[in-house]
Structure formats: structure tokens, C-alpha cells
CSV table of C-alpha atoms in Angstrom, one decimal:
chain,number,residue,atom,x,y,z
I,11,MET,CA,79.8,-81.2,-95.2
I,12,ALA,CA,76.6,-81.5,-97.2
I,13,LYS,CA,74.9,-83.0,-94.2
I,14,ALA,CA,76.1,-80.2,-92.0
I,15,VAL,CA,74.7,-77.6,-94.4
I,16,MET,CA,71.4,-79.5,-94.5
I,17,THR,CA,71.0,-79.3,-90.7
I,18,VAL,CA,72.0,-75.7,-90.6
I,19,ALA,CA,70.2,-73.3,-88.4
I,20,ARG,CA,70.3,-69.6,-89.1
I,21,GLN,CA,73.3,-69.2,-86.8
I,22,SER,CA,75.4,-71.9,-88.6
I,23,MET,CA,74.6,-70.4,-92.0
I,24,ARG,CA,75.9,-67.1,-90.7
I,25,GLU,CA,79.0,-68.9,-89.5
I,26,GLU,CA,79.6,-70.4,-93.0
I,27,ILE,CA,79.3,-66.9,-94.5
I,28,VAL,CA,81.8,-65.5,-92.0
I,29,GLU,CA,84.3,-68.3,-92.7
I,30,ALA,CA,84.0,-67.8,-96.5
I,31,ALA,CA,84.3,-64.0,-96.0
I,32,LEU,CA,87.5,-64.4,-93.9
I,33,ASP,CA,89.1,-66.6,-96.6
I,34,GLN,CA,88.1,-64.3,-99.5
I,35,PHE,CA,88.7,-61.0,-97.9
I,36,HIS,CA,92.1,-62.3,-96.8
I,37,SER,CA,93.2,-63.8,-100.1
I,38,ARG,CA,91.6,-61.3,-102.5
I,39,GLY,CA,91.2,-58.0,-100.5
I,40,TYR,CA,88.1,-56.0,-99.7
I,41,ASN,CA,87.1,-54.7,-103.1
I,42,ALA,CA,87.9,-57.8,-105.0
I,43,ALA,CA,86.0,-60.1,-102.7
I,44,GLY,CA,82.3,-59.9,-103.7
I,45,VAL,CA,79.3,-60.6,-101.5
I,46,LYS,CA,77.9,-62.8,-104.3
I,47,ASP,CA,81.0,-65.0,-104.3
I,48,ILE,CA,81.2,-65.2,-100.6
I,49,THR,CA,77.5,-66.2,-100.2
I,50,ALA,CA,77.9,-68.8,-103.0
I,51,THR,CA,81.0,-70.3,-101.3
I,52,ALA,CA,79.1,-70.5,-98.0
I,53,GLY,CA,76.3,-72.3,-99.8
I,54,ALA,CA,73.8,-69.7,-98.7
I,55,PRO,CA,70.7,-69.2,-100.7
I,56,LYS,CA,70.8,-66.4,-103.2
I,57,GLY,CA,69.6,-63.1,-101.7
I,58,SER,CA,69.8,-64.4,-98.1
I,59,PHE,CA,72.9,-62.4,-97.3
I,60,TYR,CA,71.0,-59.4,-95.8
I,61,ASN,CA,69.2,-61.8,-93.4
I,62,HIS,CA,72.6,-62.1,-91.7
I,63,PHE,CA,74.5,-58.9,-92.3
I,64,ASP,CA,73.5,-55.3,-92.9
I,65,SER,CA,76.3,-54.7,-95.4
I,66,LYS,CA,79.5,-55.9,-96.9
I,67,GLU,CA,81.3,-53.5,-94.6
I,68,ALA,CA,79.6,-55.1,-91.5
I,69,LEU,CA,80.6,-58.6,-92.7
I,70,ALA,CA,84.2,-57.4,-93.3
I,71,LEU,CA,84.4,-56.1,-89.8
I,72,THR,CA,83.2,-59.5,-88.4
I,73,ALA,CA,85.8,-61.2,-90.6
I,74,LEU,CA,88.5,-58.9,-89.4
I,75,GLU,CA,87.6,-59.7,-85.8
I,76,ARG,CA,87.6,-63.4,-86.6
I,77,TYR,CA,91.0,-63.0,-88.3
I,78,GLY,CA,92.4,-61.4,-85.1
I,79,GLU,CA,91.4,-64.6,-83.3
I,80,THR,CA,93.6,-66.7,-85.6
I,81,LEU,CA,96.8,-64.8,-84.6
I,82,ARG,CA,97.1,-66.7,-81.2
I,83,MET,CA,97.6,-63.4,-79.4
I,84,ARG,CA,96.7,-65.2,-76.1
I,85,ASP,CA,100.0,-67.0,-76.4
I,86,LEU,CA,101.7,-63.7,-75.7
I,87,ALA,CA,100.4,-63.8,-72.2
I,88,ASP,CA,101.5,-67.4,-71.6
I,89,ALA,CA,103.7,-67.0,-68.5
I,90,SER,CA,105.0,-70.6,-68.8
I,91,VAL,CA,107.3,-69.4,-71.6
I,92,ALA,CA,110.1,-66.9,-71.0
I,93,PRO,CA,109.1,-63.5,-72.4
I,94,VAL,CA,111.6,-63.0,-75.3
I,95,ALA,CA,111.2,-66.6,-76.4
I,96,ARG,CA,107.4,-66.1,-76.3
I,97,LEU,CA,107.6,-63.0,-78.4
I,98,ARG,CA,109.9,-64.6,-80.8
I,99,ALA,CA,107.7,-67.7,-81.1
I,100,HIS,CA,104.7,-65.4,-81.8
I,101,PHE,CA,106.3,-63.8,-84.8
I,102,GLU,CA,107.7,-67.2,-86.0
I,103,PHE,CA,104.2,-68.5,-86.0
I,104,LEU,CA,103.0,-65.6,-88.0
I,105,ARG,CA,106.0,-66.0,-90.4
I,106,ASP,CA,105.2,-69.6,-90.9
I,107,GLU,CA,101.6,-68.8,-91.7
I,108,THR,CA,102.7,-66.5,-94.5
I,109,VAL,CA,105.4,-69.0,-95.8
I,110,GLY,CA,102.7,-71.7,-95.7
I,111,HIS,CA,100.5,-69.5,-98.0
I,112,GLY,CA,103.4,-69.2,-100.5
I,113,TYR,CA,104.2,-65.6,-99.3
I,114,LYS,CA,100.6,-64.5,-100.1
I,115,ARG,CA,97.7,-63.1,-98.1
I,116,GLY,CA,99.8,-61.2,-95.5
I,117,CYS,CA,98.0,-59.7,-92.5
I,118,MET,CA,94.4,-58.6,-92.8
I,119,PHE,CA,95.0,-55.6,-90.5
I,120,GLY,CA,97.6,-54.3,-92.9
I,121,ASN,CA,95.6,-55.3,-95.9
I,122,PHE,CA,92.4,-53.5,-94.8
I,123,GLY,CA,94.5,-50.7,-93.3
I,124,THR,CA,96.0,-49.9,-96.7
I,125,GLU,CA,93.1,-50.7,-99.0
I,126,ILE,CA,90.0,-49.6,-97.3
I,127,GLY,CA,90.7,-47.7,-94.1
I,128,ASP,CA,90.8,-44.4,-95.9
I,129,HIS,CA,87.3,-45.1,-97.2
I,130,SER,CA,85.4,-46.9,-94.5
I,131,GLU,CA,85.4,-45.4,-91.0
I,132,VAL,CA,84.0,-48.7,-89.6
I,133,LEU,CA,86.9,-50.7,-91.0
I,134,ARG,CA,89.5,-48.1,-90.2
I,135,VAL,CA,88.4,-48.2,-86.5
I,136,GLY,CA,88.3,-52.0,-86.7
I,137,VAL,CA,92.0,-52.1,-87.8
I,138,GLU,CA,92.9,-49.5,-85.2
I,139,GLN,CA,91.3,-51.5,-82.4
I,140,ASN,CA,92.9,-54.7,-83.4
I,141,LEU,CA,96.3,-53.0,-83.6
I,142,VAL,CA,95.9,-51.5,-80.1
I,143,VAL,CA,95.0,-54.9,-78.6
I,144,TRP,CA,98.0,-56.6,-80.3
I,145,THR,CA,100.4,-53.8,-79.4
I,146,THR,CA,99.3,-53.8,-75.8
I,147,LEU,CA,100.0,-57.5,-75.5
I,148,VAL,CA,103.4,-57.1,-77.1
I,149,ALA,CA,104.2,-54.1,-74.7
I,150,ASP,CA,103.3,-56.3,-71.7
I,151,VAL,CA,105.8,-59.0,-72.9
I,152,ILE,CA,108.5,-56.4,-73.4
I,153,GLY,CA,107.9,-54.9,-70.0
I,154,GLU,CA,108.1,-58.4,-68.4
I,155,ALA,CA,111.3,-59.1,-70.3
I,156,GLN,CA,112.8,-55.9,-69.1
I,157,ARG,CA,112.0,-56.8,-65.5
I,158,GLY,CA,113.8,-60.1,-66.0
I,159,GLY,CA,116.8,-58.4,-67.6
I,160,GLU,CA,116.2,-60.0,-71.0
I,161,VAL,CA,115.5,-56.7,-72.8
I,162,ARG,CA,117.4,-53.4,-72.5
I,163,GLY,CA,115.8,-51.3,-69.8
I,164,ASP,CA,115.9,-47.9,-71.5
I,165,LEU,CA,113.2,-48.7,-74.0
I,166,ASP,CA,109.6,-47.6,-73.5
I,167,PRO,CA,107.6,-50.8,-73.8
I,168,ALA,CA,104.5,-49.1,-75.5
I,169,THR,CA,106.6,-47.2,-78.0
I,170,THR,CA,108.8,-50.2,-78.7
I,171,ALA,CA,105.9,-52.6,-79.1
I,172,ARG,CA,104.2,-50.2,-81.5
I,173,PHE,CA,107.4,-50.0,-83.6
I,174,VAL,CA,107.9,-53.8,-83.6
I,175,VAL,CA,104.3,-54.5,-84.6
I,176,ASN,CA,104.6,-51.9,-87.4
I,177,ALA,CA,107.9,-53.3,-88.5
I,178,TRP,CA,106.2,-56.7,-88.7
I,179,GLU,CA,103.4,-55.3,-90.9
I,180,GLY,CA,106.0,-53.8,-93.3
I,181,THR,CA,108.0,-56.9,-93.3
I,182,LEU,CA,105.0,-58.8,-94.6
I,183,ILE,CA,104.7,-56.3,-97.5
I,184,ASP,CA,108.4,-57.0,-98.4
I,185,ALA,CA,108.0,-60.8,-98.0
I,186,ARG,CA,105.0,-60.8,-100.3
I,187,ALA,CA,106.7,-58.4,-102.9
I,188,THR,CA,109.8,-60.5,-103.0
I,189,ARG,CA,108.2,-63.9,-102.4
I,190,SER,CA,111.1,-64.8,-100.1
I,191,ALA,CA,111.9,-65.2,-96.4
I,192,ASP,CA,114.7,-62.6,-96.5
I,193,ALA,CA,112.5,-59.9,-95.1
I,194,PHE,CA,111.8,-62.1,-92.1
I,195,GLY,CA,115.5,-62.6,-91.6
I,196,SER,CA,116.0,-58.8,-91.4
I,197,PHE,CA,113.1,-58.5,-88.9
I,198,PHE,CA,114.3,-61.2,-86.5
I,199,ALA,CA,118.0,-60.1,-86.8
I,200,LEU,CA,117.2,-56.4,-86.0
I,201,VAL,CA,114.4,-56.9,-83.5
I,202,PHE,CA,115.8,-59.8,-81.5
I,203,GLY,CA,119.5,-59.4,-82.3
I,204,THR,CA,119.8,-55.6,-81.9
I,205,LEU,CA,116.9,-53.6,-80.9
I,206,LEU,CA,115.7,-55.4,-77.8
I,207,THR,CA,119.0,-56.7,-76.5
I,208,ALA,CA,120.8,-54.9,-73.8
I,209,PRO,CA,123.7,-52.8,-75.1
I,210,ALA,CA,127.3,-52.9,-73.9
I,211,LYS,CA,127.4,-56.5,-72.8
I,212,ALA,CA,130.9,-58.0,-72.7
I,213,PRO,CA,131.4,-60.8,-75.3
I,214,GLY,CA,130.5,-64.2,-74.0
I,215,GLU,CA,128.5,-62.8,-71.1
I,216,GLY,CA,125.5,-64.7,-72.2
I,217,GLY,CA,121.9,-63.9,-71.3
I,218,ALA,CA,119.9,-61.6,-73.6
I,219,ASP,CA,122.8,-61.0,-75.8
I,220,ALA,CA,123.4,-64.7,-76.5
I,221,ASP,CA,119.7,-65.1,-77.2
I,222,GLY,CA,120.0,-62.3,-79.7
I,223,ARG,CA,122.8,-64.0,-81.5
I,224,ARG,CA,121.0,-67.3,-81.6
I,225,SER,CA,117.9,-65.5,-82.9
I,226,GLN,CA,119.9,-64.1,-85.8
I,227,ARG,CA,121.0,-67.6,-86.9
I,228,GLY,CA,117.5,-69.0,-86.6
I,229,ALA,CA,115.9,-66.3,-88.6
A,11,MET,CA,95.6,-25.5,-118.4
A,12,ALA,CA,92.8,-25.6,-121.0
A,13,LYS,CA,95.2,-24.1,-123.5
A,14,ALA,CA,97.7,-26.9,-122.8
A,15,VAL,CA,95.1,-29.5,-123.2
A,16,MET,CA,94.1,-28.0,-126.6
A,17,THR,CA,97.6,-28.1,-127.9
A,18,VAL,CA,98.2,-31.7,-126.8
A,19,ALA,CA,99.9,-34.2,-128.9
A,20,ARG,CA,99.5,-37.8,-128.2
A,21,GLN,CA,102.4,-37.7,-125.7
A,22,SER,CA,100.8,-35.0,-123.5
A,23,MET,CA,97.5,-36.8,-123.4
A,24,ARG,CA,99.3,-39.9,-122.2
A,25,GLU,CA,100.9,-37.7,-119.6
A,26,GLU,CA,97.5,-36.4,-118.4
A,27,ILE,CA,96.4,-40.0,-118.1
A,28,VAL,CA,99.4,-41.0,-116.0
A,29,GLU,CA,98.9,-38.0,-113.7
A,30,ALA,CA,95.2,-38.8,-113.2
A,31,ALA,CA,96.1,-42.5,-112.6
A,32,LEU,CA,98.8,-41.7,-110.0
A,33,ASP,CA,96.3,-39.6,-108.1
A,34,GLN,CA,93.5,-42.1,-108.3
A,35,PHE,CA,95.5,-45.3,-107.7
A,36,HIS,CA,97.2,-43.6,-104.7
A,37,SER,CA,94.0,-42.3,-103.1
A,38,ARG,CA,91.6,-45.1,-104.0
A,39,GLY,CA,93.7,-48.2,-104.5
A,40,TYR,CA,94.1,-50.4,-107.5
A,41,ASN,CA,90.7,-52.1,-107.7
A,42,ALA,CA,88.6,-49.0,-106.7
A,43,ALA,CA,90.3,-46.8,-109.3
A,44,GLY,CA,88.6,-47.4,-112.7
A,45,VAL,CA,90.1,-46.8,-116.1
A,46,LYS,CA,86.9,-44.9,-117.1
A,47,ASP,CA,87.2,-42.4,-114.2
A,48,ILE,CA,91.0,-42.0,-114.8
A,49,THR,CA,90.4,-41.3,-118.5
A,50,ALA,CA,87.6,-38.9,-117.8
A,51,THR,CA,89.7,-37.0,-115.2
A,52,ALA,CA,92.5,-36.8,-117.8
A,53,GLY,CA,90.1,-35.3,-120.3
A,54,ALA,CA,90.9,-38.0,-122.7
A,55,PRO,CA,88.3,-38.9,-125.4
A,56,LYS,CA,86.1,-42.0,-124.5
A,57,GLY,CA,87.6,-45.2,-125.8
A,58,SER,CA,91.1,-43.6,-126.3
A,59,PHE,CA,92.7,-45.3,-123.3
A,60,TYR,CA,94.0,-48.3,-125.3
A,61,ASN,CA,95.8,-46.0,-127.7
A,62,HIS,CA,98.1,-45.2,-124.8
A,63,PHE,CA,98.2,-48.3,-122.6
A,64,ASP,CA,97.7,-52.0,-123.2
A,65,SER,CA,95.9,-52.5,-119.9
A,66,LYS,CA,95.0,-51.0,-116.5
A,67,GLU,CA,97.9,-53.1,-115.1
A,68,ALA,CA,100.3,-51.4,-117.5
A,69,LEU,CA,99.0,-48.0,-116.6
A,70,ALA,CA,99.3,-48.9,-112.9
A,71,LEU,CA,102.9,-49.9,-113.3
A,72,THR,CA,103.7,-46.6,-115.0
A,73,ALA,CA,101.9,-44.7,-112.2
A,74,LEU,CA,103.9,-46.7,-109.6
A,75,GLU,CA,107.2,-45.7,-111.3
A,76,ARG,CA,106.0,-42.1,-111.4
A,77,TYR,CA,105.1,-42.3,-107.7
A,78,GLY,CA,108.6,-43.5,-106.9
A,79,GLU,CA,110.0,-40.3,-108.5
A,80,THR,CA,108.0,-38.2,-106.0
A,81,LEU,CA,109.8,-39.7,-103.0
A,82,ARG,CA,112.9,-37.6,-103.5
A,83,MET,CA,115.1,-40.7,-103.2
A,84,ARG,CA,117.9,-38.8,-104.9
A,85,ASP,CA,118.2,-36.6,-101.8
A,86,LEU,CA,119.5,-39.8,-100.0
A,87,ALA,CA,122.7,-39.5,-102.1
A,88,ASP,CA,123.2,-35.7,-101.4
A,89,ALA,CA,126.7,-35.7,-99.9
A,90,SER,CA,126.3,-32.1,-98.8
A,91,VAL,CA,124.1,-33.2,-95.8
A,92,ALA,CA,125.5,-35.4,-93.0
A,93,PRO,CA,124.3,-39.0,-93.5
A,94,VAL,CA,122.1,-39.5,-90.4
A,95,ALA,CA,120.5,-36.0,-90.8
A,96,ARG,CA,119.9,-36.8,-94.5
A,97,LEU,CA,118.2,-40.1,-93.7
A,98,ARG,CA,116.1,-38.5,-91.0
A,99,ALA,CA,115.1,-35.6,-93.4
A,100,HIS,CA,114.1,-38.2,-96.0
A,101,PHE,CA,111.6,-39.9,-93.6
A,102,GLU,CA,110.5,-36.5,-92.2
A,103,PHE,CA,109.6,-35.5,-95.8
A,104,LEU,CA,107.6,-38.7,-96.2
A,105,ARG,CA,105.9,-38.2,-92.9
A,106,ASP,CA,104.9,-34.7,-93.8
A,107,GLU,CA,103.4,-35.9,-97.1
A,108,THR,CA,101.1,-38.3,-95.2
A,109,VAL,CA,100.2,-35.7,-92.6
A,110,GLY,CA,99.5,-33.2,-95.4
A,111,HIS,CA,97.0,-35.8,-96.8
A,112,GLY,CA,95.2,-36.0,-93.5
A,113,TYR,CA,96.8,-39.4,-92.7
A,114,LYS,CA,95.4,-40.8,-95.9
A,115,ARG,CA,97.0,-42.3,-99.1
A,116,GLY,CA,100.1,-43.8,-97.5
A,117,CYS,CA,102.8,-45.3,-99.8
A,118,MET,CA,101.8,-46.7,-103.1
A,119,PHE,CA,104.5,-49.4,-102.8
A,120,GLY,CA,102.8,-50.7,-99.6
A,121,ASN,CA,99.3,-50.2,-101.0
A,122,PHE,CA,99.9,-52.1,-104.2
A,123,GLY,CA,102.0,-54.6,-102.3
A,124,THR,CA,99.1,-55.5,-100.0
A,125,GLU,CA,96.2,-55.1,-102.4
A,126,ILE,CA,97.4,-56.4,-105.8
A,127,GLY,CA,100.8,-57.9,-105.6
A,128,ASP,CA,99.4,-61.4,-105.0
A,129,HIS,CA,97.3,-61.2,-108.1
A,130,SER,CA,99.4,-59.3,-110.6
A,131,GLU,CA,102.9,-60.5,-111.3
A,132,VAL,CA,103.7,-57.3,-113.2
A,133,LEU,CA,102.8,-55.1,-110.2
A,134,ARG,CA,104.4,-57.4,-107.6
A,135,VAL,CA,107.7,-57.2,-109.5
A,136,GLY,CA,107.1,-53.4,-109.8
A,137,VAL,CA,106.8,-53.1,-106.1
A,138,GLU,CA,109.8,-55.3,-105.5
A,139,GLN,CA,112.0,-53.3,-107.8
A,140,ASN,CA,111.0,-50.0,-106.2
A,141,LEU,CA,111.7,-51.4,-102.8
A,142,VAL,CA,115.1,-52.7,-103.9
A,143,VAL,CA,116.1,-49.3,-105.3
A,144,TRP,CA,115.0,-47.5,-102.1
A,145,THR,CA,116.5,-50.0,-99.7
A,146,THR,CA,119.9,-49.8,-101.6
A,147,LEU,CA,120.0,-46.0,-101.3
A,148,VAL,CA,119.1,-46.3,-97.5
A,149,ALA,CA,121.8,-48.9,-97.1
A,150,ASP,CA,124.4,-46.6,-98.7
A,151,VAL,CA,123.5,-43.8,-96.3
A,152,ILE,CA,123.8,-46.2,-93.3
A,153,GLY,CA,127.2,-47.5,-94.5
A,154,GLU,CA,128.4,-43.9,-95.0
A,155,ALA,CA,127.1,-43.0,-91.5
A,156,GLN,CA,129.0,-46.0,-90.0
A,157,ARG,CA,132.2,-44.9,-91.6
A,158,GLY,CA,131.8,-41.5,-90.0
A,159,GLY,CA,131.0,-43.1,-86.6
A,160,GLU,CA,127.4,-41.8,-86.6
A,161,VAL,CA,125.8,-45.2,-86.7
A,162,ARG,CA,126.9,-48.3,-84.7
A,163,GLY,CA,129.3,-50.3,-86.7
A,164,ASP,CA,128.0,-53.8,-85.9
A,165,LEU,CA,124.9,-53.4,-88.1
A,166,ASP,CA,124.8,-54.9,-91.6
A,167,PRO,CA,123.8,-51.9,-93.8
A,168,ALA,CA,121.7,-53.9,-96.2
A,169,THR,CA,119.8,-55.9,-93.5
A,170,THR,CA,119.3,-52.8,-91.5
A,171,ALA,CA,118.1,-50.7,-94.4
A,172,ARG,CA,115.6,-53.3,-95.3
A,173,PHE,CA,114.3,-53.4,-91.8
A,174,VAL,CA,114.1,-49.6,-91.6
A,175,VAL,CA,112.2,-49.3,-94.9
A,176,ASN,CA,109.8,-52.1,-93.9
A,177,ALA,CA,109.3,-50.5,-90.5
A,178,TRP,CA,108.4,-47.3,-92.3
A,179,GLU,CA,105.8,-49.1,-94.5
A,180,GLY,CA,104.2,-50.5,-91.4
A,181,THR,CA,104.3,-47.2,-89.6
A,182,LEU,CA,102.2,-45.7,-92.4
A,183,ILE,CA,99.6,-48.4,-91.9
A,184,ASP,CA,99.4,-47.5,-88.2
A,185,ALA,CA,99.4,-43.7,-88.9
A,186,ARG,CA,96.5,-44.2,-91.3
A,187,ALA,CA,94.5,-46.5,-89.0
A,188,THR,CA,94.9,-44.2,-86.0
A,189,ARG,CA,94.9,-40.9,-88.0
A,190,SER,CA,97.6,-39.6,-85.8
A,191,ALA,CA,101.4,-38.9,-85.8
A,192,ASP,CA,102.1,-41.2,-82.8
A,193,ALA,CA,103.2,-44.0,-85.1
A,194,PHE,CA,105.8,-41.7,-86.6
A,195,GLY,CA,107.0,-40.8,-83.1
A,196,SER,CA,107.7,-44.5,-82.4
A,197,PHE,CA,109.5,-44.8,-85.7
A,198,PHE,CA,111.8,-41.8,-85.2
A,199,ALA,CA,112.5,-42.7,-81.6
A,200,LEU,CA,113.3,-46.3,-82.2
A,201,VAL,CA,115.2,-46.0,-85.5
A,202,PHE,CA,117.2,-42.8,-84.8
A,203,GLY,CA,117.2,-42.9,-81.0
A,204,THR,CA,118.0,-46.5,-80.4
A,205,LEU,CA,118.6,-48.8,-83.4
A,206,LEU,CA,121.2,-46.9,-85.3
A,207,THR,CA,122.9,-45.2,-82.4
A,208,ALA,CA,126.2,-46.7,-81.2
A,209,PRO,CA,125.7,-48.5,-77.9
A,210,ALA,CA,127.7,-48.1,-74.7
A,211,LYS,CA,128.5,-44.4,-75.2
A,212,ALA,CA,129.3,-42.6,-72.0
A,213,PRO,CA,126.7,-39.9,-71.1
A,214,GLY,CA,127.6,-36.6,-72.6
A,215,GLU,CA,130.1,-38.1,-75.0
A,216,GLY,CA,128.2,-36.5,-77.9
A,217,GLY,CA,128.3,-37.5,-81.5
A,218,ALA,CA,125.9,-40.2,-82.7
A,219,ASP,CA,124.3,-40.5,-79.2
A,220,ALA,CA,123.6,-36.8,-78.9
A,221,ASP,CA,122.1,-36.9,-82.4
A,222,GLY,CA,119.9,-39.8,-81.4
A,223,ARG,CA,118.5,-37.9,-78.4
A,224,ARG,CA,117.9,-34.8,-80.5
A,225,SER,CA,116.1,-37.1,-82.9
A,226,GLN,CA,113.7,-38.4,-80.3
A,227,ARG,CA,112.7,-34.9,-79.2
A,228,GLY,CA,112.1,-33.9,-82.8
A,229,ALA,CA,109.9,-36.9,-83.6
């Protein structure tokens, strides 16, 4: 580590700052995370911050983009996995991340959206753009699942994706406030056990409905 | 107003501080709202804050409780309004509040939950307790609606209420990030048009299904 720092070029020092910023903005929030602490954690020389970023806001936007890359959104387009299972695995991965952090941290989109979006146009737009990318990918999976008969066909994919992603963001608030997985249980039961499943299937007919029931148990 | 301030007893000065705190914590967030600014806005003498509150955290908890009182939760138990219409009116009221604030501020439960709950046990528990009260009232409305045949009977009221409240919190994040009512449209369409409505109703059968459709248009 010390060796890496010693051989650092400008670009790798910038990278250290971004990584420290991602960790501190995520765990402490925008206002509580200070440029001084971030720079110190990155091992950057005092006063060197503005060689790399114009402002704390600009660094936070870069950290937000980097955070988006950790959500494995590309897995949502992995055609080798059946669409509903793929969507479910995506949210299970995100759930496991939050559980792994002891029900802390949550999602940086939601955190920045609630804390700083009203006060920074740059970060509000950053959150908006990330939500749009995410929601579009989820909508594509829902559309694909509808064509395969896995999801009820009367739902509008874009409207539904938006609702599901928003429900996820609120579920994280609940999970953090209660420090428990119960909120995730509600999310998986309602989204995969009720909302997306085709209505009016006869009992034992299998398919999407059976998947929904299995989903509830696994939540 | 000046007259009222001049006749203040200790209790009414405390009240001025709570009102200023509610406004500033709601609009600026926990960390960005300073005790100094809050006290100044309240017109309280410099240094008098600790005569009224032990800490910023204690004031924030009081402000959070006061915020909960503004959500008109009691309307959820108003038996003179049919349950689904009552639930819908509740979220329409909350939607209108956010629209009225130019898509800013959001919900203090969600704001404190994301910004400060990880770092203040007092405020985390405060958010948790408020969410529990709210969710319990929503669950009661859903159960009542089920008994009247307005909501599909296979949903667990508590699990569903939790999901709906969480979806609402995430919807606010989206509405604020996009500065638009589209997120509310998704919420009302999916909750009232799909999730709660009984499945497998024949077209034109009326009742809950017709209500669901009317809900979608009104969103």
C-alpha cells in the first residue's frame, strides 16, 4: 500500500481520493464527510485537493457515478438468466450489501437525493440521471419477462420499474431505521409475490405464480 | 406576533425554537441546520438554547415528533370516509405538500433516516417509531378495505402497509430528484390501480376494480 502510494502518479492519487470519497460520502453523508478527512484518508498532501477537483460537489458527483458502478446494473441485461430470476438476484445482491454493512449506509442515490439534492443542482441531476439509467434497465427486464409470460402483461414496464426502484429506495430507509431484514421481506413478497405475478392463475398452475410463492419464502 | 413574543414565558420560547427547528431540519437536513441559526430564527437570546434542550439531537427528536403531527395520520382512522378513498386521500395530501414546496423537503422520516439514523441511535429509534405508528394505521385501513371487498383479500395487511409506506418514501426521493409529479403517478397507478385491487374481476364488474381505474386517471 505504502509502495503504491510512493509510485503514484497524479492519476492514481486522484483515484485514491475518489475511493476515500466514495467510502466517506456513503457512510457519513454529504455534509458530514469533509474534504480534509477525505484527502487525509487518501494520503494526499495537504492542500492538493484542488489540483484534482474543482469543489467538494464535483468530487461528490464523481463518487456518485463510481457508486453506481458498484450496483452491478449490467447484470440486469444478462440474457443467460431468466428475467424475473435476474431481477430478483439484482435486489438480493443489493439487500446483501446492506445486511453486510449492518443495515447501515443504504443507497447513495437515496442518501444524496434526500440530503443534498434540494441544495445542489449538480448532485440533484446526478441522482436523477443514475435513477433513470437504473429504472430503464429494470423496465427492460420487466418487458422481457412479460414477453415470456413471467410477469402480468397489463403493467406498463416503465411505470412499474419506476415504482419498484422507488419502493426499493424506501425499503432501505426502513431497513436502516429498524436495523432488520423485515423491510426486505415486505419488498420481495409484494413485488415478486404479488405485483409482478400474473393474476387469476389457477392454484398449482405453476410458472410465474409458483415463482412468486417461492420468492416470498426466500425473502 | 411581536406582541406574542414579548409576552412569552419559557414554554412559548421553547415552542418558537421547536417551530424554527422543524422548518430548518426539514428544509436543510440535520447536519446543515445549525442550533445557532435555529435559535436566532426563533428570536431566542444567544446562549439560551440549553435552557430548553439538552442537545441538538434532543431538539431534532422533538421536531421529528412535531413533523409527524403534520401528516394528518388521524385522518386514516376517519370511518366516515370509505377506506380506499381515505388511504388515497392521505397520500394525495402528502403529495400536494411536496408539490407545494416545489418538490423540495420531502419527508423528515426519510430524510433523518438516510442522513442521521446511522449515527444517532436516538434519531434512528425516533424514525423507527414514527414509521411503526404510520404503518400500523395504514395496515388498519387495508384490513378494513379487505373486509369491505375493496382490496384483494390475499394480502397481509401489515406486510402490505409496510411496503406501501416504503414505496411512498422512495417515491418522494424520485419526485425531488426529478422535480416532477411523474413519480407520484407511478405510485398511485401501481398501488391503487394494481397492487391493492382484487385480481381476476370481470371487466365492468365494478367495485374495487372500478375504483382502481379511477385512481389511475386521477394520479
